[in-house]
Every structure is written in C-alpha cells, then in structure tokens.
mmCIF file of C-alpha atoms in Angstrom:
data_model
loop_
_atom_site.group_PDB
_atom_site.id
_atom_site.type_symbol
_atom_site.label_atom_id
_atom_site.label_comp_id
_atom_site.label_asym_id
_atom_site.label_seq_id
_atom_site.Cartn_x
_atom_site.Cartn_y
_atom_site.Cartn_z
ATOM 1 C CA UNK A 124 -14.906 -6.736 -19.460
ATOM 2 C CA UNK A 125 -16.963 -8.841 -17.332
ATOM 3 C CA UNK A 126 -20.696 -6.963 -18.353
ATOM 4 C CA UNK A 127 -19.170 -7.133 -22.249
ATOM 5 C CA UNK A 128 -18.898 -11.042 -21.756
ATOM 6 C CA UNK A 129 -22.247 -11.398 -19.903
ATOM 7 C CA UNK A 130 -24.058 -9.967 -22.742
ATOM 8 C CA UNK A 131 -22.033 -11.692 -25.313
ATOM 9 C CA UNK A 132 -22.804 -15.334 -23.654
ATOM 10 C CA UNK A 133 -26.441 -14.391 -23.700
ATOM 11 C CA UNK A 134 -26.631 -13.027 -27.418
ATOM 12 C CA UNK A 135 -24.484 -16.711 -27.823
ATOM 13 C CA UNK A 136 -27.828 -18.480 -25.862
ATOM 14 C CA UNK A 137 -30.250 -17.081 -28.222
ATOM 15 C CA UNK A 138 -28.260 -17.732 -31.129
ATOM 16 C CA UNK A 139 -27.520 -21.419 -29.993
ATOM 17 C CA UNK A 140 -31.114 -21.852 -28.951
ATOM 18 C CA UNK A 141 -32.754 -20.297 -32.618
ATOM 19 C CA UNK A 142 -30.413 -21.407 -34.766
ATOM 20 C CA UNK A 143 -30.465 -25.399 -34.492
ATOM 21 C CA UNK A 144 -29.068 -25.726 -37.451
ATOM 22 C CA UNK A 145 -26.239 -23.746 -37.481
ATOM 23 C CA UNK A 146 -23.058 -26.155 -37.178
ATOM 24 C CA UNK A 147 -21.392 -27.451 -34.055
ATOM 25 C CA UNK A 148 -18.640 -26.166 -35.276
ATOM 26 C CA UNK A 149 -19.178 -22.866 -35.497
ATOM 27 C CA UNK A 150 -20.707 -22.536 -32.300
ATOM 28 C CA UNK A 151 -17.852 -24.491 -30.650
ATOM 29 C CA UNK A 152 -15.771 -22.241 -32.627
ATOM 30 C CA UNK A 153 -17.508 -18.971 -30.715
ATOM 31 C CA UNK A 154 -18.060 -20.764 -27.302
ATOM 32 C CA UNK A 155 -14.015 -21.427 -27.377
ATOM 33 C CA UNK A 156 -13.549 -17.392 -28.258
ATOM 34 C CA UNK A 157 -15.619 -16.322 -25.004
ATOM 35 C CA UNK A 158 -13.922 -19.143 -22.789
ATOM 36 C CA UNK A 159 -10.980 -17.994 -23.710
ATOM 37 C CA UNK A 160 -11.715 -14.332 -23.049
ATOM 38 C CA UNK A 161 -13.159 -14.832 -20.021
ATOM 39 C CA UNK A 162 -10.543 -17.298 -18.710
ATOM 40 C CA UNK A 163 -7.880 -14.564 -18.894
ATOM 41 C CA UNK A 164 -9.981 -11.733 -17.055
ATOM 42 C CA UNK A 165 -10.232 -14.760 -14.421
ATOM 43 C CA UNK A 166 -6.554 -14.690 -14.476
ATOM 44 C CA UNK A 167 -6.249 -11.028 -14.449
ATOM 45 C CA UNK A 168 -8.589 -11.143 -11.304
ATOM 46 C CA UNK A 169 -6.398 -13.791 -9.468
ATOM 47 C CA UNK A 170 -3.246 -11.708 -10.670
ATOM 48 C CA UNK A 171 -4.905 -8.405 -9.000
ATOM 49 C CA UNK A 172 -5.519 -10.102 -5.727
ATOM 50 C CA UNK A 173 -2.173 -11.179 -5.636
ATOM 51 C CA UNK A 174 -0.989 -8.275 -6.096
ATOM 52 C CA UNK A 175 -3.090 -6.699 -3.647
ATOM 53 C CA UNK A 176 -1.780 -9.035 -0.820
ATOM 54 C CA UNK A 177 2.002 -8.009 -1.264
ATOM 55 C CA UNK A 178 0.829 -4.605 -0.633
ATOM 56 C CA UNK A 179 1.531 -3.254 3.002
ATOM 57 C CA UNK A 180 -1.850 -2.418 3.835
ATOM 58 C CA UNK A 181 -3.967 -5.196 1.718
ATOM 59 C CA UNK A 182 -7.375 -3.608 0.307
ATOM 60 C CA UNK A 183 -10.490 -5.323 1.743
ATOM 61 C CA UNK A 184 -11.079 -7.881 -1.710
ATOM 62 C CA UNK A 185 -14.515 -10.310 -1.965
ATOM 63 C CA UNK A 186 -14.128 -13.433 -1.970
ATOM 64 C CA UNK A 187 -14.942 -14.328 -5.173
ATOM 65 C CA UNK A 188 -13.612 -18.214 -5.608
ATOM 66 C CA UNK A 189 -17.650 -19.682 -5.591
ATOM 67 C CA UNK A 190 -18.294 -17.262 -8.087
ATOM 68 C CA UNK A 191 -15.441 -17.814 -10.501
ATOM 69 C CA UNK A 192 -15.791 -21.650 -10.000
ATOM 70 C CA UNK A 193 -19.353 -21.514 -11.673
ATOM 71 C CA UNK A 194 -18.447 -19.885 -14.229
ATOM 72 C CA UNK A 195 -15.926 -22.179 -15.170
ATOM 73 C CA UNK A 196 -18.326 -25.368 -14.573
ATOM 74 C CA UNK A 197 -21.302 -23.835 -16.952
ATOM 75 C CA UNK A 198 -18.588 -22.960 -19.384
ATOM 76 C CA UNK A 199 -17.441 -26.528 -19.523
ATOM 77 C CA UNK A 200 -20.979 -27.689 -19.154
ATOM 78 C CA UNK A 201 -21.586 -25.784 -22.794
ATOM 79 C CA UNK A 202 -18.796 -27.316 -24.549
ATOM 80 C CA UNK A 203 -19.696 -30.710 -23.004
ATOM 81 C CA UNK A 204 -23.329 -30.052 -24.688
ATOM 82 C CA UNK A 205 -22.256 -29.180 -28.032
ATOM 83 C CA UNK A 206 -19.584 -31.944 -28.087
ATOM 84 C CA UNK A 207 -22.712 -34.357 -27.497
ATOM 85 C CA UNK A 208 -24.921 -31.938 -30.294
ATOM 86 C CA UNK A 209 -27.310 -31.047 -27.736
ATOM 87 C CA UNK A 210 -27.934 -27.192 -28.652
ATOM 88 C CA UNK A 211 -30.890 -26.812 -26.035
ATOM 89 C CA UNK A 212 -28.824 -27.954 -23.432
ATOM 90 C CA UNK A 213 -25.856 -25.640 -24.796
ATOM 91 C CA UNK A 214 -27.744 -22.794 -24.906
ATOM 92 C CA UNK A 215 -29.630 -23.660 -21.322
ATOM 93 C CA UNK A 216 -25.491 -23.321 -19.488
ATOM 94 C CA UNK A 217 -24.297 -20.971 -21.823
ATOM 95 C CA UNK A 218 -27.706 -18.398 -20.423
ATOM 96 C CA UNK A 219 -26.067 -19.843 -16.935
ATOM 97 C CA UNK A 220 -22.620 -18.217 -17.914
ATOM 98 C CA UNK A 221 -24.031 -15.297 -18.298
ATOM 99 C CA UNK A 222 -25.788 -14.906 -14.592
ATOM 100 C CA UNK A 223 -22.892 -16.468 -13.181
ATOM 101 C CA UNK A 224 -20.535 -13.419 -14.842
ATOM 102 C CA UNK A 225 -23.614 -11.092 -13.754
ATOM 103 C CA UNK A 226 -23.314 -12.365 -10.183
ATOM 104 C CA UNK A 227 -19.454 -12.140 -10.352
ATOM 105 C CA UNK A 228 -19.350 -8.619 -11.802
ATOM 106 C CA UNK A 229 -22.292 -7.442 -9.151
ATOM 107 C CA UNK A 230 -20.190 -8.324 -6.487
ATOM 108 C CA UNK A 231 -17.141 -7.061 -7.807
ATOM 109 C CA UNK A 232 -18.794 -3.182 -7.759
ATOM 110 C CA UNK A 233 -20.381 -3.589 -4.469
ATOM 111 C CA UNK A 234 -17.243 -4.513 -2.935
ATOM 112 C CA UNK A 235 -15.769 -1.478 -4.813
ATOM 113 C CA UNK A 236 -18.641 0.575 -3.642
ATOM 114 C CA UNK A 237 -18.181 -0.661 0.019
ATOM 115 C CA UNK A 238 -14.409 0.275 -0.034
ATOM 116 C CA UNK A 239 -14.738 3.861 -1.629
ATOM 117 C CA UNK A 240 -17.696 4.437 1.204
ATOM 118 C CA UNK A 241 -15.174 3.063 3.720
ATOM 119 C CA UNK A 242 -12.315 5.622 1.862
ATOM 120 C CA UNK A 243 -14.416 8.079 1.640
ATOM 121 C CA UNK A 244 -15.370 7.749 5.765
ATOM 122 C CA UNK A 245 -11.907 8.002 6.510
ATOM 123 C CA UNK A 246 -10.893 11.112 4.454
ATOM 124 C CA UNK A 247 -13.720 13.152 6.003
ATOM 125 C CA UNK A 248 -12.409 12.028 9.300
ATOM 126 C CA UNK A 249 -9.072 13.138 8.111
ATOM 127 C CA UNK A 250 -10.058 16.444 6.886
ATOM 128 C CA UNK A 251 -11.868 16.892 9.824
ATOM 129 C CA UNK A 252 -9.061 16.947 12.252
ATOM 130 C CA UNK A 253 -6.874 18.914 9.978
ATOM 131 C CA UNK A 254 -9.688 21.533 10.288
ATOM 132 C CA UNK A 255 -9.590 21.692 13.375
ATOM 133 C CA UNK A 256 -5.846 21.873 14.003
ATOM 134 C CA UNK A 257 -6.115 24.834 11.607
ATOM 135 C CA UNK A 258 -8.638 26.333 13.636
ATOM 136 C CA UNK A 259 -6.621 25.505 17.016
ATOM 137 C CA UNK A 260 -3.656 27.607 15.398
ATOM 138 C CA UNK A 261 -5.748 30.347 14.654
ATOM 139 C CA UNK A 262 -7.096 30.605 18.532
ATOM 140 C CA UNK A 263 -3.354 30.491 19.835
ATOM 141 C CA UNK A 264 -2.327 32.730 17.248
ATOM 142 C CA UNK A 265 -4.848 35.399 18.404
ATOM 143 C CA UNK A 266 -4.168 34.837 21.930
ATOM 144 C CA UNK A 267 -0.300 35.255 21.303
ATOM 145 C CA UNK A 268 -0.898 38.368 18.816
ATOM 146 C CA UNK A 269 -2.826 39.712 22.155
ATOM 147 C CA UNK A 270 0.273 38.682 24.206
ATOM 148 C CA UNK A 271 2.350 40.688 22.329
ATOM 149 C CA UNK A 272 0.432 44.312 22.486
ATOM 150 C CA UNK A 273 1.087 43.988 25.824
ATOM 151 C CA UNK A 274 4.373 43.434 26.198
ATOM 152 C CA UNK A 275 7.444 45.523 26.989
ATOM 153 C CA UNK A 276 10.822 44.868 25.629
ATOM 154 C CA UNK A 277 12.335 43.536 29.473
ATOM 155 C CA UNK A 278 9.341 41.236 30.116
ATOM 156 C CA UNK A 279 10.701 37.455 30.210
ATOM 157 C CA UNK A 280 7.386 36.048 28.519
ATOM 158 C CA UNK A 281 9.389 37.020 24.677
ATOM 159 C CA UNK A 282 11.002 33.337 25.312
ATOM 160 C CA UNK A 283 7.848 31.787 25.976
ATOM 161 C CA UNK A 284 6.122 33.242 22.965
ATOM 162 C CA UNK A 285 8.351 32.686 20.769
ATOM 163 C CA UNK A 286 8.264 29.151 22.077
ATOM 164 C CA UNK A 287 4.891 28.214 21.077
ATOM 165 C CA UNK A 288 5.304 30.285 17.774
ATOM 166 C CA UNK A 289 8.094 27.286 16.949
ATOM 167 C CA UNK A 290 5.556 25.298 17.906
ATOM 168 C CA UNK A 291 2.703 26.321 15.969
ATOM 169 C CA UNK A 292 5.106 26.026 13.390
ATOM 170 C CA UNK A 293 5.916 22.582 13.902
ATOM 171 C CA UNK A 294 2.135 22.154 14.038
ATOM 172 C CA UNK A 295 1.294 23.886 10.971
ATOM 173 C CA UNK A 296 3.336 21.674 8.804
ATOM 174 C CA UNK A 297 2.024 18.302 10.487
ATOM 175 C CA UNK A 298 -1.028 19.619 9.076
ATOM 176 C CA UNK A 299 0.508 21.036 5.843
ATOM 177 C CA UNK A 300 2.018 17.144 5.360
ATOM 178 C CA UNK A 301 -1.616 15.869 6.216
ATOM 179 C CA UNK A 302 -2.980 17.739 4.011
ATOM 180 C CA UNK A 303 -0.782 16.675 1.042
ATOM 181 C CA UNK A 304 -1.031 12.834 1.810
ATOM 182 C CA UNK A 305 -5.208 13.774 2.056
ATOM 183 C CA UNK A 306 -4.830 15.773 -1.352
ATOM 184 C CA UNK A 307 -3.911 12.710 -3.263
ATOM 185 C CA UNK A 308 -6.590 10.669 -2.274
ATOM 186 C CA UNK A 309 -9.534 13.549 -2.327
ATOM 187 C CA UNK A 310 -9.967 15.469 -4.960
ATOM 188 C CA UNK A 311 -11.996 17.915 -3.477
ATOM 189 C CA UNK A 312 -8.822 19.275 -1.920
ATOM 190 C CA UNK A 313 -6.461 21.640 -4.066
ATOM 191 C CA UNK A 314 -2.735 21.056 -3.364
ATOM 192 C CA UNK A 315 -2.591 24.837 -3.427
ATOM 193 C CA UNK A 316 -3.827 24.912 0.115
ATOM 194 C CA UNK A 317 -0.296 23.353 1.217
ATOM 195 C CA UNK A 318 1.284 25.787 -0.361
ATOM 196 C CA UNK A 319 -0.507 28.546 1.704
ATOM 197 C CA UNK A 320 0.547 26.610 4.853
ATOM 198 C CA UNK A 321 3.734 26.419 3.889
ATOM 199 C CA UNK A 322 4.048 30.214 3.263
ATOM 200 C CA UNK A 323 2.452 30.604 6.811
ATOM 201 C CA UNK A 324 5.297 28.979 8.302
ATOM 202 C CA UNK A 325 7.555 31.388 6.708
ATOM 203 C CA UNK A 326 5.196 34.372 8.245
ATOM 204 C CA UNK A 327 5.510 32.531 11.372
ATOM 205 C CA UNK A 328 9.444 32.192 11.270
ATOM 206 C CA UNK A 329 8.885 35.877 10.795
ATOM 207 C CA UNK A 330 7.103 36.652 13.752
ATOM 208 C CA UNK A 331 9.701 35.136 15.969
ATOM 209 C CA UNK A 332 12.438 36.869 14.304
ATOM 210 C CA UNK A 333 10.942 40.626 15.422
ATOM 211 C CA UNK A 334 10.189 39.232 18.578
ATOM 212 C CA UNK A 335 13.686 38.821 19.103
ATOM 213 C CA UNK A 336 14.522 41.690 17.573
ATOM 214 C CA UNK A 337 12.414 43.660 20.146
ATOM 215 C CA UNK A 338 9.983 44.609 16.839
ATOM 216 C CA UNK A 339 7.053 43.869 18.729
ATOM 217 C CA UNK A 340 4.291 46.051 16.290
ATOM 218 C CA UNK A 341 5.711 43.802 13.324
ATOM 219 C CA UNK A 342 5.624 40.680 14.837
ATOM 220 C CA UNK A 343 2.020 41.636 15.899
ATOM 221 C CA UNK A 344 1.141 42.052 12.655
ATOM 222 C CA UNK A 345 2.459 38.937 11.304
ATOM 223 C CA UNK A 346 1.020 37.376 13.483
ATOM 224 C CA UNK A 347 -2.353 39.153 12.244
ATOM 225 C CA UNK A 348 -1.558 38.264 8.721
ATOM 226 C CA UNK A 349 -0.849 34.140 10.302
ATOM 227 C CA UNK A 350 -4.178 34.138 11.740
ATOM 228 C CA UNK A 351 -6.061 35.440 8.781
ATOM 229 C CA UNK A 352 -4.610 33.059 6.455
ATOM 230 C CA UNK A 353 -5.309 30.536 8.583
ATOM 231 C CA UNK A 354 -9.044 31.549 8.723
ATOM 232 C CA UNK A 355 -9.711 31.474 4.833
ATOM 233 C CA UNK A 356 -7.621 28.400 4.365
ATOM 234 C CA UNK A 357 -9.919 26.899 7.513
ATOM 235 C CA UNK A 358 -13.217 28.591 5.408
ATOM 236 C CA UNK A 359 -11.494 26.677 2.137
ATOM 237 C CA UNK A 360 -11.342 23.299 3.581
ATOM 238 C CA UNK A 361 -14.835 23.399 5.003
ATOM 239 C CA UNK A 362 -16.043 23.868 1.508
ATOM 240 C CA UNK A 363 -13.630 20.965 0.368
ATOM 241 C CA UNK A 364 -15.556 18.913 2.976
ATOM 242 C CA UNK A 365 -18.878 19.611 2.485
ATOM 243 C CA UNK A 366 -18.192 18.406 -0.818
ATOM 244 C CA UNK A 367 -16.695 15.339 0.637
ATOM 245 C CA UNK A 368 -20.012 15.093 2.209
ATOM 246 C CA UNK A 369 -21.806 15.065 -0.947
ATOM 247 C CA UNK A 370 -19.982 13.165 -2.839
ATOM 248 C CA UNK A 371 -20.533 10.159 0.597
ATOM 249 C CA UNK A 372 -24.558 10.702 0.496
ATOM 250 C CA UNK A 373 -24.716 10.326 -3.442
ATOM 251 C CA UNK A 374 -22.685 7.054 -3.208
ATOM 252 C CA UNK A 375 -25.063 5.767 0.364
ATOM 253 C CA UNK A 376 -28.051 7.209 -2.188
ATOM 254 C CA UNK A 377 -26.957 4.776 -5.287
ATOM 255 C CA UNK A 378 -25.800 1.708 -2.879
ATOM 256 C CA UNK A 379 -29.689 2.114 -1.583
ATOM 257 C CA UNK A 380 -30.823 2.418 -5.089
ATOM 258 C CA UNK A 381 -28.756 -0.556 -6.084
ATOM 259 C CA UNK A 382 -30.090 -3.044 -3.152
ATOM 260 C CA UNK A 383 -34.276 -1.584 -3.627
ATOM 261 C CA UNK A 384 -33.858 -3.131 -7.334
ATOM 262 C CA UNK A 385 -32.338 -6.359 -6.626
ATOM 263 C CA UNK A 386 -35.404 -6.691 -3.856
ATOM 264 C CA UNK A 387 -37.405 -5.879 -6.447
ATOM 265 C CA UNK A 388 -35.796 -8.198 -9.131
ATOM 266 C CA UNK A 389 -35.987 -10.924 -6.331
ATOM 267 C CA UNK A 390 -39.603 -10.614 -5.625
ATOM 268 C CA UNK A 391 -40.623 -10.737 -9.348
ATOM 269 C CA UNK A 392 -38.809 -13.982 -9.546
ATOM 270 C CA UNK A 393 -41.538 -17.074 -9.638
ATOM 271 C CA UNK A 394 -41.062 -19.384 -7.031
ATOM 272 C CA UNK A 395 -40.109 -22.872 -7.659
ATOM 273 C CA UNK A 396 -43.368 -24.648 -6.570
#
C-alpha cells in the first residue's frame, strides 16, 4: 500500500510540475485522494502496533513516529502550495511525500526482515534440541533393548527398565508437543512427524507391557522397532533443518544485498557543496 502510494505521489510531482496549467482544482482534487489514502494506512499502522502491544509477548516494532510525522508535514506542505497556486512548490513536497513513504516503507521491511532472521534463529535452535532429544532416546533405547537380551525373568532390574521406558515416554511426547508448537511456525517441518512420535509412544507403552509380562524377546523387539523409528524421524528432521538453514542464509544473502545498494545509492548522491 505504502510502495503503491510512493509511486502515485511521484507520477502526481511530474504531473503537477508539467502540467502548469492544469487547474488547482483538480490537482487539489487528486492531492486530497492520496492524503486520504495514505492517512488511513497511517491509521492502520498505529492500529497494528496497538494491537501488537496487548499481545503477551509484544513483537519487536520500529519506531516509526519521525517517519510518519514527515509524511504528514510534506502532505500539508502540498496542499498549502496549491492553496497559494504555487505548482513548483507543490510538486517540489509532493516528490518529498514520496521519499518520505519510501523511507517509511524501507524501514517497515527491514524491521520485518530483522524479526523473521531473529524467528528464524530461534526455530533452528528449537529444532536443534528436539534433534537431539530424539537422538538421546534412541541411545537409551539401544542400551535398554541390550538390557533386556540379558535378562532373566527373576532379575530385579525389569522395574528399573521399565522405569526409564515411562520415562522415555514422557520424553518422547515433550518432544512430540515441541515439535507441533515448532510445526506451526516452520514450514519445513511436516506435522506428520508428530504423528510418528506419537505412535512411538504407543510402541513404547508396548514394550513395558511384555516386560511385565515376562515377554522379554517382544519387548526387545519393540524396542528395536522404537529405536528405528526414532532414527528416520531423527534423519527427517535433519533434512527439515538444513532447509531451515537455507532458507536463514538466503534471507542474511538479500539483507546484504539490500544494505550494498543503499551504499551504493548513497554514494551516487551529490553532495551539498
């Protein structure tokens, strides 16, 4: 909205500035339209920050109040120009509208940029961790499944085992929650990956139950199928984050691109000598 007023104040400039002798009135008439326009995105703007603030976890907004203030004041500069008949001068603030919505709408996206970077940061982090609890399980698991091959149907250590199994279990759906909150945010994450964690669980609940049961070869071997689940869902995520990854050095690659061209733009600029 803001890049479709820009250009639409400029186009305005030129028109102002070649056509002398169109009427006042008609240019009033089109200044009033784009005030107007760009007076309720302002609102919008001060509405969305509002809004943001109530939340419980405010995003990180730019402070935008300079920026929205000169806007106003060349707008209001234009129609005190044309209410006087100057066109030059008309067309001189309404070319100053249109860098002030350019500088308004340039730091709108970086701060965007900034806070997707900042997003993105913490859902690698995220994915991370839940990588590694995945691959934790799958160590214990194997240890356990070890455990058991060795075990006769007196030995005490069946209430230890199936102790941590609950707890794996327990463990399992941390991550399996983690995941889901993470899935909603990332893309790169398929909500069917929950659902394999959540089936593990039942393999798990399993396990326990034919340790009890003195079925020691099939809770071995549910404990085999646990820990090779748990493997391809671990090889799954790792592709989810390398794509994470990617997605975080393309957005570092365009924020450079973005800040080379306004050093560029700045050093073309002729200095006021």
């Amino acid at each position: 909205m803001l890049f479709r007023s820009e250009s639409e104040f400029r186009n305005l400039s030129n028109q102002t500035k070649s056509s002398p002798t169109e009427s006042l009135q008609s240019l009033q008439n089109k200044q009033s339209e784009l005030q107007d326009r760009v007076q309720k995105t302002l609102e919008q703007l001060g509405q969305l920050k509002k809004d943001n603030q109530a939340l419980p976890q405010p995003m990180d907004f730019p402070n935008t109040q300079t920026f929205e203030q000169n806007v106003k004041q060349s707008m209001q500069q234009t129609q005190s120009e044309l209410n006087k008949g100057n066109t030059s001068g008309a067309s001189q603030s309404q070319k100053q509208t249109a860098e002030d919505l350019s500088d308004l709408q340039k730091t709108m996206e970086e701060a965007a940029a900034e806070s997707q970077e900042a997003e993105q940061s913490v859902n690698i982090q995220q994915l991370r961790e839940i990588i590694d609890a995945v691959l934790q399980a799958s160590f214990r698991q194997e240890d356990l499944m070890l455990q058991i091959k060795k075990l006769n149907i007196s030995q005490p250590q069946i209430r230890e085992i199936s102790r941590q199994q609950n707890q794996m279990k327990m463990d399992i759906k941390t991550a399996s929650d983690s995941l889901y909150a993470l899935s909603k945010k990332a893309p790169q994450i398929s909500p069917k990956l929950r659902k394999s964690l959540s089936g593990i669980q039942h393999t798990i609940q399993q396990s326990v139950q034919n340790l009890v049961n003195g079925e020691f070869p099939k809770s071995a071997l549910n404990m085999q199928t646990t820990m090779t689940e748990l493997n391809n869902i671990a090889l799954l995520l790792q592709e989810g984050l390398e794509a994470m990854q990617q997605q975080q050095r393309q957005q570092i690659d365009r924020k450079s691109t973005r800040l080379n061209s306004s050093h560029m733009s700045e050093s073309r600029m002729p200095s006021s000598a």
